[in-house]
Amino acid sequence: MEIDYFLVLDLEATCGPGIYENVEIIQFSVVVLNLKNNLIENKFDSYIKPIIHPKLTRFCYKLTKITQKQVDNSQIFKEVLIKFEKWMIENEFIKKDGTKIKKFHFLTFGPDDFRKFLLTQLKISQIKSIPSYFNYFFDFQKYFKSKNKRKYRIGLSNLLTDYGLDFIGQAHNSLYDCINTARIFQKLSNEIPFKITENDLDSIFNEIEKDVIVISNLPFSLTETELKEEISKFVGVENVLLCQRDGKPTGNGYVHLKNSSDTQKIIKLLNQTRFFGRIIRVEMAKKNSKSKKTKNPKSKKSQNQNQNGSEKKKSKTGIHVSNLSFEMKDEEFKKIFEKFQVKEARIARNKNGKSKGFGFVEFETEEDQKEALKLNGTEFFNRKIGIRISFEESEEENNKTEIVSNQNQNQNQNQNQNQNENQNQIQNQNQNQNENENENENENENEDENEDENSNSKSNSNSTSRFNPKSNSDSNSNSTSRFNPKSNSRFNPKSNSRFNPKSNSRFNPKSNSRFNPKSNSDSNSNPTSRFNPKSNSNSISNSRFNPKLNSNSNSTSRFNPKSNSDSNSNSRFNPKSNSRFNPKSRFNPKSNSNSNSTSRFNPKSNSNSNSTSRFNPKSN
């Protein structure tokens, strides 16, 4: 196809964290390249005011150097497109009906200007028919990729460097991008056997996201540069965007690949793998749903369809207002449209009563609706609101909402009834438990009384016996026993001894000596023997650890459990002695001692002594 002119087109759009799907054009530039003389003859350049994202991000400003003031003082896209068509008519490229006069096509450096930015903006601006002059364009970047047999697309600045050209002006300014693209074409015009192909914009739109992947569960500390470097190790990356919400990272990011054929490759390679210390999820970016739904009848219904699949009707008197301040009240919202006859005005709110950032207004007449639409882009509460025509709700949807509300009320009532029943059950259970506890207490008291009556205690003494449960002591000692469930003693239920179940000695289970377990001493000497297990001495000794000592001496024996001493000794830990720690006195449970000892922990003591026994479980 022979042509005389190239209209080199470049677009800049909103960008930054959280802005990817609904990108809006903020600069529209075209330069005219005459192929006959290879000169740039004319240009068109205009900034555009965005609606959905009226405030430019810091990232967008750093990239394009387009200021907030420049877009605020500009027109919206519809008006700029009309101005561009007038410019084309004045320069005799098209007629008023849109048909071409001169032979021209658009030239772009890459497919994004048409495939993403322009098509998305046409939908946002609710322009139903795509201008016919946009049906042909030549992808200059794709040509260099195929010519040099590159695996990835090359950037504009790198291509200028390859051909010894310097970049003129500001990078990512659409006018300067057009000029620099035209300069490369001027230098290579004689050797470019380019082909102009007709582009079905709807089919292009279906492929709009094939070269974009979404990565989830990224670390919050990760930067876009780090992510791009890591992904570039596997495939070519055009650019990277990390999502943020309220200035904080969300852990999700978009990666625009240079080649769409690498999409499945990188998904298989990285999906569910450990990346920067986290298991990431990689998938293809979701497409915009409009064209997809027209080709797939089984797909989900669009937002403009009712539940039965029929198209929603636009309201003749209602509008949808977006980008409202979350602090705005219903009364303040209604004041925005106070010069009109407002039938109803409400802000959409969640279950907690918090604003969702948008609202609906219903007017009395269609004229008021049309006039209210002119307020689109005006500022209220430091926000520029967006206004569009709302959709009518069908009767079926209204009935469904009523049914749902009734169901919710019934559910709430049932929940309240169940809660009351549960509370009553809990109260009944508590009452039953209290009754059972009282019955158990009464039974325990009766058992204690019966046990006291049936105890085998024969003791007439006022002894203080402890922990001897089975003591059958017949002693007439003045003891007061403790902790004896079947006796009148404390801590000695059946004994008059302390810590010596069968002895009257201390720490000597069978002897009156210290540490001599088998001493049979008959001597009358007063040695202080120690650690002699077989000593037969009858001496009056201070022997220790002699368990079998049969000494009749007045010794202070210890640890002799079987000592049969009849002496008036102060033995310790001798289980069978008549000393301290003899279970029948102290720790001597079987002691038959008749001595006047203070026995403790002797559970079976039969002592008749006047002892103060303790811990004898069987003490009487």
Coordinates of C-alpha atoms in Angstrom, one line a residue:
M1 CA 0.0 0.0 0.0
E2 CA 1.5 3.4 -1.1
I3 CA 1.3 6.2 1.4
D4 CA 2.6 9.8 1.4
Y5 CA 2.6 10.6 5.1
F6 CA 3.3 9.1 8.4
L7 CA 1.5 10.5 11.5
V8 CA 4.0 9.6 14.2
L9 CA 1.9 9.1 17.3
D10 CA 2.9 8.8 21.0
L11 CA 0.7 8.8 24.1
E12 CA 1.6 9.2 27.8
A13 CA -0.8 7.8 30.4
T14 CA -1.3 7.8 34.2
C15 CA 1.0 5.4 35.9
G16 CA 2.2 4.5 39.4
P17 CA 1.3 2.2 42.3
G18 CA -2.2 0.9 42.0
I19 CA -2.8 2.3 38.5
Y20 CA -2.6 -0.2 35.8
E21 CA -6.0 -1.4 34.4
N22 CA -7.8 2.0 34.0
V23 CA -4.9 4.0 32.6
E24 CA -5.9 7.4 31.2
I25 CA -4.1 9.4 28.6
I26 CA -2.6 12.6 29.9
Q27 CA -0.6 13.7 26.8
F28 CA -1.6 13.2 23.1
S29 CA 1.1 14.1 20.5
V30 CA 1.4 13.6 16.7
V31 CA 4.1 14.8 14.3
V32 CA 3.6 14.7 10.5
L33 CA 6.5 13.1 8.5
N34 CA 6.3 13.7 4.8
L35 CA 7.7 10.6 3.0
K36 CA 8.3 12.5 -0.2
N37 CA 10.8 14.9 1.2
N38 CA 11.5 13.1 4.4
L39 CA 10.8 16.2 6.5
I40 CA 8.7 16.9 9.6
E41 CA 6.1 19.3 8.5
N42 CA 3.6 19.7 11.3
K43 CA 2.7 18.7 14.8
F44 CA -0.2 18.3 17.3
D45 CA 0.3 18.3 21.1
S46 CA -2.2 18.5 24.0
Y47 CA -2.3 17.6 27.6
I48 CA -5.4 15.8 28.9
K49 CA -7.2 15.9 32.2
P50 CA -7.7 12.5 33.7
I51 CA -11.0 11.6 35.4
I52 CA -10.6 8.3 37.3
H53 CA -7.2 9.2 38.7
P54 CA -7.2 13.0 38.6
K55 CA -4.2 13.4 40.8
L56 CA -0.9 12.3 39.2
T57 CA 1.4 10.1 41.2
R58 CA 4.9 11.0 42.2
F59 CA 6.1 8.1 40.0
C60 CA 4.3 9.6 37.0
Y61 CA 5.8 13.0 37.5
K62 CA 9.3 11.7 37.8
L63 CA 8.9 9.6 34.6
T64 CA 7.2 12.2 32.4
K65 CA 7.9 15.5 34.1
I66 CA 4.2 16.4 33.5
T67 CA 3.0 18.6 36.3
Q68 CA -0.4 18.5 38.1
K69 CA -1.0 22.1 37.0
Q70 CA -0.6 21.1 33.3
V71 CA -3.3 18.4 33.4
D72 CA -5.6 20.4 35.7
N73 CA -5.7 23.3 33.1
S74 CA -6.4 20.9 30.2
Q75 CA -9.5 19.4 28.6
I76 CA -10.8 15.9 29.0
F77 CA -10.1 13.2 26.4
K78 CA -13.4 13.6 24.5
E79 CA -12.8 17.3 23.9
V80 CA -9.1 16.8 22.9
L81 CA -10.1 14.1 20.4
I82 CA -12.6 16.5 18.8
K83 CA -9.8 19.1 18.7
F84 CA -7.5 16.6 17.0
E85 CA -10.1 15.7 14.4
K86 CA -10.5 19.4 13.6
W87 CA -6.7 19.7 13.2
M88 CA -6.8 16.8 10.8
I89 CA -9.6 18.4 8.8
E90 CA -7.7 21.7 8.7
N91 CA -4.6 19.9 7.4
E92 CA -6.7 18.0 4.8
F93 CA -6.0 14.6 6.1
I94 CA -9.7 13.7 6.5
K95 CA -13.1 15.1 5.6
K96 CA -15.8 16.1 8.1
D97 CA -17.3 12.6 7.8
G98 CA -14.0 11.0 8.7
T99 CA -13.0 9.7 5.3
K100 CA -9.4 10.1 4.3
I101 CA -8.2 12.7 1.8
K102 CA -4.4 12.2 1.9
K103 CA -2.7 8.8 2.0
F104 CA -1.4 8.4 5.5
H105 CA -1.0 5.9 8.3
F106 CA 0.0 6.2 11.9
L107 CA 3.4 5.1 13.0
T108 CA 4.2 4.2 16.6
F109 CA 7.2 3.0 18.5
G110 CA 5.7 -0.2 20.0
P111 CA 2.1 -1.5 20.2
D112 CA 1.1 -0.1 23.6
D113 CA -0.1 3.3 22.3
F114 CA -2.9 1.6 20.3
R115 CA -3.3 -1.7 22.0
K116 CA -3.5 -0.4 25.6
F117 CA -3.7 3.4 26.1
L118 CA -6.0 4.4 23.2
L119 CA -8.4 1.5 23.5
T120 CA -8.7 1.8 27.2
Q121 CA -9.3 5.5 27.0
L122 CA -12.0 5.1 24.4
K123 CA -13.9 2.8 26.8
I124 CA -13.4 5.1 29.8
S125 CA -14.7 8.0 27.8
Q126 CA -17.7 5.9 26.6
I127 CA -16.9 6.4 22.9
K128 CA -18.8 3.6 21.3
S129 CA -17.4 3.7 17.8
I130 CA -13.6 3.7 17.1
P131 CA -12.6 6.3 14.5
S132 CA -11.9 4.6 11.2
Y133 CA -8.6 6.5 10.7
F134 CA -7.1 4.6 13.6
N135 CA -7.4 1.2 11.8
Y136 CA -3.9 1.3 10.2
F137 CA -0.6 1.8 12.0
F138 CA 3.0 0.6 11.6
D139 CA 4.9 -0.7 14.6
F140 CA 8.4 0.8 14.1
Q141 CA 9.8 -1.1 17.1
K142 CA 8.6 -4.5 15.8
Y143 CA 10.5 -3.8 12.6
F144 CA 13.8 -3.4 14.3
K145 CA 13.2 -6.5 16.3
S146 CA 12.7 -8.7 13.2
K147 CA 15.5 -6.9 11.2
N148 CA 18.2 -7.5 13.9
K149 CA 16.7 -10.9 14.9
R150 CA 16.4 -9.7 18.4
K151 CA 14.7 -11.8 21.0
Y152 CA 13.4 -8.7 22.8
R153 CA 12.2 -5.3 21.8
I154 CA 14.6 -2.4 22.0
G155 CA 14.0 0.9 23.7
L156 CA 13.9 4.2 21.9
S157 CA 16.9 5.8 23.6
N158 CA 19.0 2.6 23.0
L159 CA 18.1 2.6 19.3
L160 CA 19.1 6.3 19.0
T161 CA 22.5 5.4 20.5
D162 CA 22.9 2.5 18.1
Y163 CA 22.5 4.8 15.1
G164 CA 24.7 7.6 16.6
L165 CA 21.9 10.0 17.5
D166 CA 21.3 11.9 20.7
F167 CA 18.0 12.0 22.4
I168 CA 16.3 15.4 21.9
G169 CA 14.2 16.8 24.7
Q170 CA 12.6 15.1 27.7
A171 CA 12.3 11.3 27.7
H172 CA 8.7 10.0 28.1
N173 CA 7.3 13.3 26.9
S174 CA 5.1 12.2 24.0
L175 CA 6.0 15.1 21.7
Y176 CA 9.7 14.5 22.0
D177 CA 9.2 10.8 21.7
C178 CA 7.4 11.4 18.4
I179 CA 10.2 13.7 17.1
N180 CA 13.0 11.2 18.0
T181 CA 11.1 8.3 16.4
A182 CA 10.7 10.4 13.2
R183 CA 14.5 11.1 13.3
I184 CA 15.3 7.4 13.2
F185 CA 12.9 6.9 10.4
Q186 CA 14.4 9.8 8.4
K187 CA 17.9 8.2 8.7
L188 CA 16.7 4.7 7.6
S189 CA 13.8 5.6 5.3
N190 CA 15.6 4.3 2.1
E191 CA 16.3 0.9 3.5
I192 CA 12.9 0.2 5.3
P193 CA 10.8 -2.2 3.2
F194 CA 7.9 -1.7 5.7
K195 CA 4.5 -3.3 5.4
I196 CA 1.3 -1.6 6.5
T197 CA -1.2 -4.0 8.0
E198 CA -4.8 -3.4 8.9
N199 CA -5.4 -3.9 12.6
D200 CA -8.6 -5.2 14.0
L201 CA -8.6 -3.2 17.2
D202 CA -11.1 -5.6 18.9
S203 CA -8.8 -8.6 18.3
I204 CA -5.8 -6.6 19.5
F205 CA -7.7 -5.7 22.6
N206 CA -8.1 -9.4 23.4
E207 CA -4.3 -9.8 23.6
I208 CA -3.8 -6.6 25.6
E209 CA -2.5 -8.4 28.7
K210 CA -0.7 -11.5 27.2
D211 CA 2.7 -10.0 27.9
V212 CA 2.0 -9.0 31.5
I213 CA 2.3 -11.2 34.6
V214 CA 1.2 -10.6 38.2
I215 CA 3.4 -11.7 41.0
S216 CA 1.9 -12.1 44.5
N217 CA 3.3 -12.5 48.0
L218 CA 6.4 -10.4 47.4
P219 CA 8.3 -9.0 50.4
F220 CA 7.4 -5.4 51.3
S221 CA 11.0 -4.3 51.3
L222 CA 11.5 -5.3 47.6
T223 CA 12.1 -2.5 45.2
E224 CA 11.1 -2.3 41.5
T225 CA 14.8 -2.3 40.4
E226 CA 15.5 -5.5 42.4
L227 CA 12.5 -7.2 41.0
K228 CA 13.3 -6.2 37.4
E229 CA 16.9 -7.4 37.8
E230 CA 15.8 -10.8 39.1
I231 CA 13.1 -11.4 36.4
S232 CA 15.6 -10.2 33.7
K233 CA 17.7 -13.2 34.5
F234 CA 15.1 -15.5 33.0
V235 CA 13.2 -13.3 30.3
G236 CA 13.3 -9.9 28.9
V237 CA 11.5 -7.2 31.0
E238 CA 10.0 -4.0 29.6
N239 CA 9.1 -2.5 32.9
V240 CA 8.0 -3.4 36.5
L241 CA 5.3 -1.9 38.8
L242 CA 4.9 -2.7 42.5
C243 CA 1.4 -2.0 43.8
Q244 CA 0.8 0.2 46.9
R245 CA -2.3 1.1 48.9
D246 CA -2.3 4.3 51.0
G247 CA 1.4 4.6 50.3
K248 CA 2.2 1.2 51.7
P249 CA 3.3 -1.9 49.6
T250 CA 0.7 -4.6 49.1
G251 CA 3.1 -7.4 48.2
N252 CA 1.8 -7.6 44.6
G253 CA 3.5 -6.5 41.4
Y254 CA 3.1 -6.3 37.6
V255 CA 5.9 -7.3 35.2
H256 CA 5.6 -6.2 31.5
L257 CA 7.5 -8.7 29.4
K258 CA 9.2 -7.8 26.2
N259 CA 8.0 -10.9 24.5
S260 CA 4.5 -12.3 25.1
S261 CA 5.7 -15.8 24.2
D262 CA 7.8 -15.8 27.4
T263 CA 4.7 -15.4 29.6
Q264 CA 3.9 -19.1 30.0
K265 CA 7.6 -19.9 30.4
I266 CA 8.1 -17.5 33.3
I267 CA 4.9 -18.7 35.0
K268 CA 6.0 -22.3 34.9
L269 CA 9.5 -21.4 36.0
L270 CA 8.6 -19.2 39.0
N271 CA 5.1 -20.0 40.1
Q272 CA 5.0 -21.5 43.7
T273 CA 8.8 -21.2 44.1
R274 CA 10.8 -19.5 46.8
F275 CA 11.7 -15.9 45.7
F276 CA 13.4 -13.5 48.0
G277 CA 12.6 -15.8 50.9
R278 CA 8.9 -16.2 50.1
I279 CA 6.8 -18.6 48.1
I280 CA 5.4 -16.5 45.3
R281 CA 2.4 -16.9 43.0
V282 CA 2.8 -16.0 39.3
E283 CA -0.1 -15.8 36.9
M284 CA -1.1 -13.9 33.8
A285 CA -2.6 -10.5 34.3
K286 CA -6.4 -10.4 34.0
K287 CA -7.8 -8.9 30.9
N288 CA -10.4 -6.2 30.7
S289 CA -13.7 -8.1 30.4
K290 CA -15.7 -6.3 27.7
S291 CA -14.4 -7.8 24.5
K292 CA -13.8 -11.1 26.2
K293 CA -17.4 -11.4 27.1
T294 CA -18.7 -10.7 23.6
K295 CA -16.7 -13.6 22.2
N296 CA -17.4 -16.1 25.0
P297 CA -21.1 -16.5 25.6
K298 CA -20.4 -18.8 28.6
S299 CA -18.4 -16.2 30.5
K300 CA -19.7 -14.3 33.5
K301 CA -22.1 -11.4 32.9
S302 CA -20.7 -7.9 32.5
Q303 CA -21.4 -5.1 34.9
N304 CA -23.9 -3.7 32.4
Q305 CA -26.0 -6.8 32.5
N306 CA -28.8 -7.9 34.9
Q307 CA -28.9 -11.3 36.5
N308 CA -31.1 -12.7 33.6
G309 CA -28.4 -11.6 31.1
S310 CA -30.3 -8.7 29.6
E311 CA -28.6 -5.3 29.2
K312 CA -29.2 -2.8 32.0
K313 CA -31.0 0.3 31.0
K314 CA -29.4 3.6 31.7
S315 CA -31.4 5.8 34.1
K316 CA -33.1 8.8 32.6
T317 CA -32.9 10.8 35.8
G318 CA -30.1 9.2 37.9
I319 CA -26.4 9.7 38.1
H320 CA -23.4 7.9 39.7
V321 CA -21.0 10.1 41.5
S322 CA -17.5 8.7 42.3
N323 CA -14.3 9.9 44.1
L324 CA -16.2 11.3 47.0
S325 CA -14.5 12.1 50.3
F326 CA -14.9 9.3 52.9
E327 CA -15.7 11.9 55.5
M328 CA -18.6 13.5 53.5
K329 CA -22.0 13.2 55.0
D330 CA -25.3 12.6 53.2
E331 CA -26.5 16.2 53.8
E332 CA -23.2 17.6 52.4
F333 CA -23.5 15.3 49.4
K334 CA -27.0 16.5 48.7
K335 CA -25.9 20.2 48.8
I336 CA -23.7 19.6 45.8
F337 CA -26.8 19.3 43.7
E338 CA -29.0 21.7 45.6
K339 CA -29.6 23.9 42.6
F340 CA -31.4 21.0 41.0
Q341 CA -34.7 19.3 41.9
V342 CA -33.2 16.3 43.7
K343 CA -35.6 13.4 44.4
E344 CA -33.0 11.3 46.3
A345 CA -29.3 11.5 47.2
R346 CA -27.4 8.9 49.1
I347 CA -23.8 7.8 49.7
A348 CA -23.1 4.1 49.4
R349 CA -22.0 2.7 52.7
N350 CA -20.8 -0.7 54.1
K351 CA -22.3 -2.6 57.0
N352 CA -20.4 -0.5 59.5
G353 CA -21.8 2.7 58.0
K354 CA -18.5 3.8 56.4
S355 CA -18.6 5.5 53.1
K356 CA -17.5 3.5 50.0
G357 CA -16.4 6.7 48.2
F358 CA -19.3 6.9 45.7
G359 CA -23.0 7.8 45.7
F360 CA -26.2 8.0 43.7
V361 CA -28.5 10.9 42.9
E362 CA -32.0 10.7 41.5
F363 CA -33.5 13.9 39.9
E364 CA -37.0 14.9 39.1
T365 CA -36.4 15.6 35.4
E366 CA -34.0 14.5 32.6
E367 CA -32.9 18.1 32.2
D368 CA -31.5 18.2 35.7
Q369 CA -29.6 15.0 35.0
K370 CA -28.0 16.5 31.9
E371 CA -27.0 19.7 33.7
A372 CA -25.6 17.7 36.7
L373 CA -23.3 15.7 34.3
K374 CA -21.6 19.0 33.5
L375 CA -20.2 19.0 37.1
N376 CA -18.0 16.1 36.1
G377 CA -14.4 16.9 37.2
T378 CA -15.4 19.7 39.6
E379 CA -13.7 19.8 43.1
F380 CA -15.6 19.1 46.3
F381 CA -13.8 18.4 49.6
N382 CA -10.5 18.7 47.9
R383 CA -11.5 15.9 45.4
K384 CA -12.5 16.1 41.8
I385 CA -15.6 14.1 41.5
G386 CA -16.5 11.9 38.5
I387 CA -20.1 11.9 37.3
R388 CA -21.8 9.5 34.9
I389 CA -25.3 8.2 34.1
S390 CA -26.3 5.4 36.5
F391 CA -28.2 2.2 35.6
E392 CA -31.7 1.4 36.5
E393 CA -32.4 -1.6 38.7
S394 CA -34.9 -4.1 37.4
E395 CA -38.0 -5.1 39.4
E396 CA -36.6 -8.6 39.9
E397 CA -33.5 -7.1 41.5
N398 CA -35.6 -4.9 43.8
N399 CA -37.7 -8.0 44.8
K400 CA -34.5 -10.0 45.4
T401 CA -33.1 -7.2 47.6
E402 CA -36.3 -7.2 49.6
I403 CA -36.3 -11.0 49.9
V404 CA -32.6 -10.9 51.0
S405 CA -33.4 -8.3 53.6
N406 CA -36.3 -10.4 54.9
Q407 CA -34.1 -13.4 55.0
N408 CA -31.4 -11.5 56.9
Q409 CA -34.0 -10.3 59.4
N410 CA -35.3 -13.9 59.9
Q411 CA -31.7 -15.1 60.3
N412 CA -31.0 -12.5 63.0
Q413 CA -34.2 -13.5 64.9
N414 CA -33.2 -17.1 64.7
Q415 CA -29.8 -16.3 66.0
N416 CA -31.2 -14.3 68.9
Q417 CA -33.5 -17.2 69.8
N418 CA -30.7 -19.7 69.7
Q419 CA -28.6 -17.4 71.9
N420 CA -31.4 -17.2 74.5
E421 CA -31.8 -21.0 74.4
N422 CA -28.1 -21.5 74.9
Q423 CA -28.1 -19.1 77.8
N424 CA -31.0 -20.9 79.5
Q425 CA -29.2 -24.2 79.0
I426 CA -26.1 -22.8 80.6
Q427 CA -28.1 -21.5 83.6
N428 CA -29.8 -24.9 84.0
Q429 CA -26.4 -26.7 83.9
N430 CA -25.0 -24.3 86.5
Q431 CA -28.0 -25.0 88.8
N432 CA -27.6 -28.7 88.4
Q433 CA -23.9 -28.5 89.2
N434 CA -24.6 -26.5 92.3
E435 CA -27.2 -29.0 93.5
N436 CA -24.8 -31.9 92.8
E437 CA -22.1 -30.2 94.7
N438 CA -24.3 -29.6 97.7
E439 CA -25.4 -33.3 97.7
N440 CA -21.8 -34.4 97.6
E441 CA -20.9 -32.1 100.4
N442 CA -23.7 -33.6 102.6
E443 CA -22.6 -37.1 101.7
N444 CA -19.0 -36.3 102.6
E445 CA -20.1 -34.9 106.0
N446 CA -22.1 -38.0 106.8
E447 CA -19.2 -40.3 105.8
D448 CA -16.8 -38.3 108.1
E449 CA -19.2 -38.7 111.0
N450 CA -19.6 -42.4 110.4
E451 CA -15.8 -42.9 110.1
D452 CA -15.3 -41.0 113.4
E453 CA -17.8 -43.3 115.2
N454 CA -16.4 -46.5 113.7
S455 CA -12.7 -45.7 114.2
N456 CA -10.7 -48.3 116.1
S457 CA -8.9 -45.7 118.2
K458 CA -8.5 -46.9 121.7
S459 CA -6.4 -44.1 122.9
N460 CA -7.6 -42.2 126.0
S461 CA -4.7 -39.8 125.8
N462 CA -4.6 -36.2 124.8
S463 CA -1.8 -36.9 122.3
T464 CA -0.6 -34.7 119.5
S465 CA 0.0 -37.5 117.0
R466 CA 0.6 -36.9 113.3
F467 CA 0.5 -39.0 110.1
N468 CA 0.2 -42.4 111.6
P469 CA -3.0 -43.9 110.0
K470 CA -2.9 -47.4 111.5
S471 CA -1.5 -46.8 114.9
N472 CA -3.2 -49.0 117.6
S473 CA -1.5 -47.2 120.4
D474 CA -3.1 -47.8 123.8
S475 CA -1.0 -45.1 125.3
N476 CA -2.5 -42.8 127.9
S477 CA -0.3 -40.0 126.7
N478 CA -1.5 -36.4 126.6
S479 CA -1.4 -36.1 122.8
T480 CA -3.4 -34.1 120.3
S481 CA -3.3 -35.9 116.9
R482 CA -3.6 -34.2 113.5
F483 CA -4.5 -35.2 109.9
N484 CA -5.7 -38.6 110.9
P485 CA -9.0 -39.2 109.0
K486 CA -10.0 -42.1 111.3
S487 CA -8.5 -40.8 114.6
N488 CA -8.3 -37.8 116.8
S489 CA -4.8 -37.0 115.8
R490 CA -3.2 -34.5 113.5
F491 CA -1.1 -35.6 110.6
N492 CA -0.7 -39.1 112.2
P493 CA -3.9 -41.1 111.7
K494 CA -2.7 -44.3 113.6
S495 CA 0.5 -43.5 115.3
N496 CA 2.1 -41.6 118.2
S497 CA 5.5 -41.1 116.5
R498 CA 7.1 -38.7 114.2
F499 CA 8.9 -39.7 111.0
N500 CA 10.0 -43.1 112.4
P501 CA 7.5 -45.9 111.6
K502 CA 9.2 -48.7 113.5
S503 CA 11.8 -47.2 115.8
N504 CA 12.5 -45.0 118.8
S505 CA 15.8 -43.7 117.4
R506 CA 16.9 -41.0 115.0
F507 CA 18.1 -42.1 111.6
N508 CA 19.1 -45.6 112.9
P509 CA 16.4 -48.1 112.0
K510 CA 17.7 -51.1 114.0
S511 CA 20.3 -49.8 116.5
N512 CA 21.1 -47.5 119.3
S513 CA 24.3 -46.5 117.6
R514 CA 25.2 -44.0 114.9
F515 CA 25.9 -45.3 111.4
N516 CA 26.5 -48.9 112.7
P517 CA 23.6 -51.0 111.3
K518 CA 24.6 -54.4 112.9
S519 CA 26.3 -53.4 116.1
N520 CA 25.6 -55.9 119.0
S521 CA 27.7 -54.1 121.5
D522 CA 27.2 -55.4 125.2
S523 CA 29.9 -53.3 126.7
N524 CA 29.4 -50.7 129.3
S525 CA 32.0 -48.4 127.8
N526 CA 31.2 -45.0 126.6
P527 CA 32.9 -45.0 123.2
T528 CA 31.6 -42.9 120.4
S529 CA 31.7 -45.5 117.7
R530 CA 30.8 -44.7 114.1
F531 CA 30.4 -46.7 110.9
N532 CA 31.0 -50.1 112.5
P533 CA 28.2 -52.3 111.1
K534 CA 29.0 -55.5 113.1
S535 CA 30.2 -54.1 116.4
N536 CA 29.0 -56.3 119.4
S537 CA 29.8 -53.6 121.9
N538 CA 27.5 -53.3 124.9
S539 CA 29.0 -50.0 125.8
I540 CA 27.1 -46.9 126.5
S541 CA 28.1 -45.4 123.2
N542 CA 27.0 -42.7 120.9
S543 CA 27.0 -45.1 118.0
R544 CA 25.4 -44.1 114.7
F545 CA 24.0 -46.1 111.7
N546 CA 24.0 -49.5 113.5
P547 CA 20.6 -51.0 112.5
K548 CA 20.9 -54.2 114.6
L549 CA 22.4 -53.0 117.7
N550 CA 21.0 -54.8 120.7
S551 CA 22.6 -52.5 123.2
N552 CA 21.0 -52.0 126.6
S553 CA 23.1 -49.0 127.2
N554 CA 21.9 -45.5 127.7
S555 CA 23.0 -44.5 124.3
T556 CA 21.8 -41.8 121.9
S557 CA 21.5 -44.1 118.9
R558 CA 20.5 -42.9 115.4
F559 CA 19.3 -44.6 112.3
N560 CA 18.7 -48.0 113.9
P561 CA 15.3 -49.2 112.7
K562 CA 15.1 -52.5 114.6
S563 CA 16.7 -51.5 117.9
N564 CA 15.0 -53.3 120.8
S565 CA 16.5 -50.9 123.3
D566 CA 14.6 -50.5 126.6
S567 CA 16.7 -47.6 127.6
N568 CA 15.6 -44.1 128.2
S569 CA 17.4 -43.0 125.1
N570 CA 16.9 -40.0 122.9
S571 CA 17.6 -42.0 119.7
R572 CA 16.8 -40.6 116.3
F573 CA 15.6 -42.2 113.1
N574 CA 15.6 -45.7 114.6
P575 CA 12.4 -47.4 113.4
K576 CA 12.2 -49.9 116.3
S577 CA 13.7 -47.9 119.1
N578 CA 12.0 -46.0 121.9
S579 CA 13.5 -42.7 120.9
R580 CA 12.7 -39.8 118.7
F581 CA 11.8 -40.6 115.1
N582 CA 10.8 -44.1 116.3
P583 CA 7.6 -45.3 114.6
K584 CA 6.2 -46.0 117.9
S585 CA 7.9 -43.0 119.3
R586 CA 9.7 -41.3 116.4
F587 CA 10.0 -43.1 113.0
N588 CA 9.6 -46.6 114.6
P589 CA 6.3 -48.1 113.5
K590 CA 6.7 -51.4 115.5
S591 CA 8.5 -50.1 118.5
N592 CA 7.5 -51.8 121.8
S593 CA 9.2 -49.2 123.8
N594 CA 7.8 -48.4 127.2
S595 CA 10.0 -45.4 127.6
N596 CA 8.8 -41.9 128.2
S597 CA 9.8 -40.7 124.8
T598 CA 8.4 -38.1 122.5
S599 CA 7.7 -40.4 119.5
R600 CA 6.9 -39.1 116.1
F601 CA 5.9 -40.7 112.7
N602 CA 5.3 -44.2 114.1
P603 CA 2.3 -45.5 112.3
K604 CA 2.0 -48.8 114.3
S605 CA 3.3 -47.7 117.6
N606 CA 1.9 -49.6 120.6
S607 CA 3.6 -47.4 122.9
N608 CA 2.1 -46.9 126.4
S609 CA 4.3 -43.9 127.0
N610 CA 3.2 -40.5 127.8
S611 CA 4.4 -39.2 124.4
T612 CA 3.4 -36.5 122.1
S613 CA 3.2 -38.5 118.9
R614 CA 2.8 -37.0 115.5
F615 CA 2.3 -38.3 112.0
N616 CA 1.1 -41.7 113.1
P617 CA -1.7 -42.7 110.8
K618 CA -3.2 -45.4 113.0
S619 CA -2.7 -43.7 116.3
N620 CA -5.6 -43.9 118.7

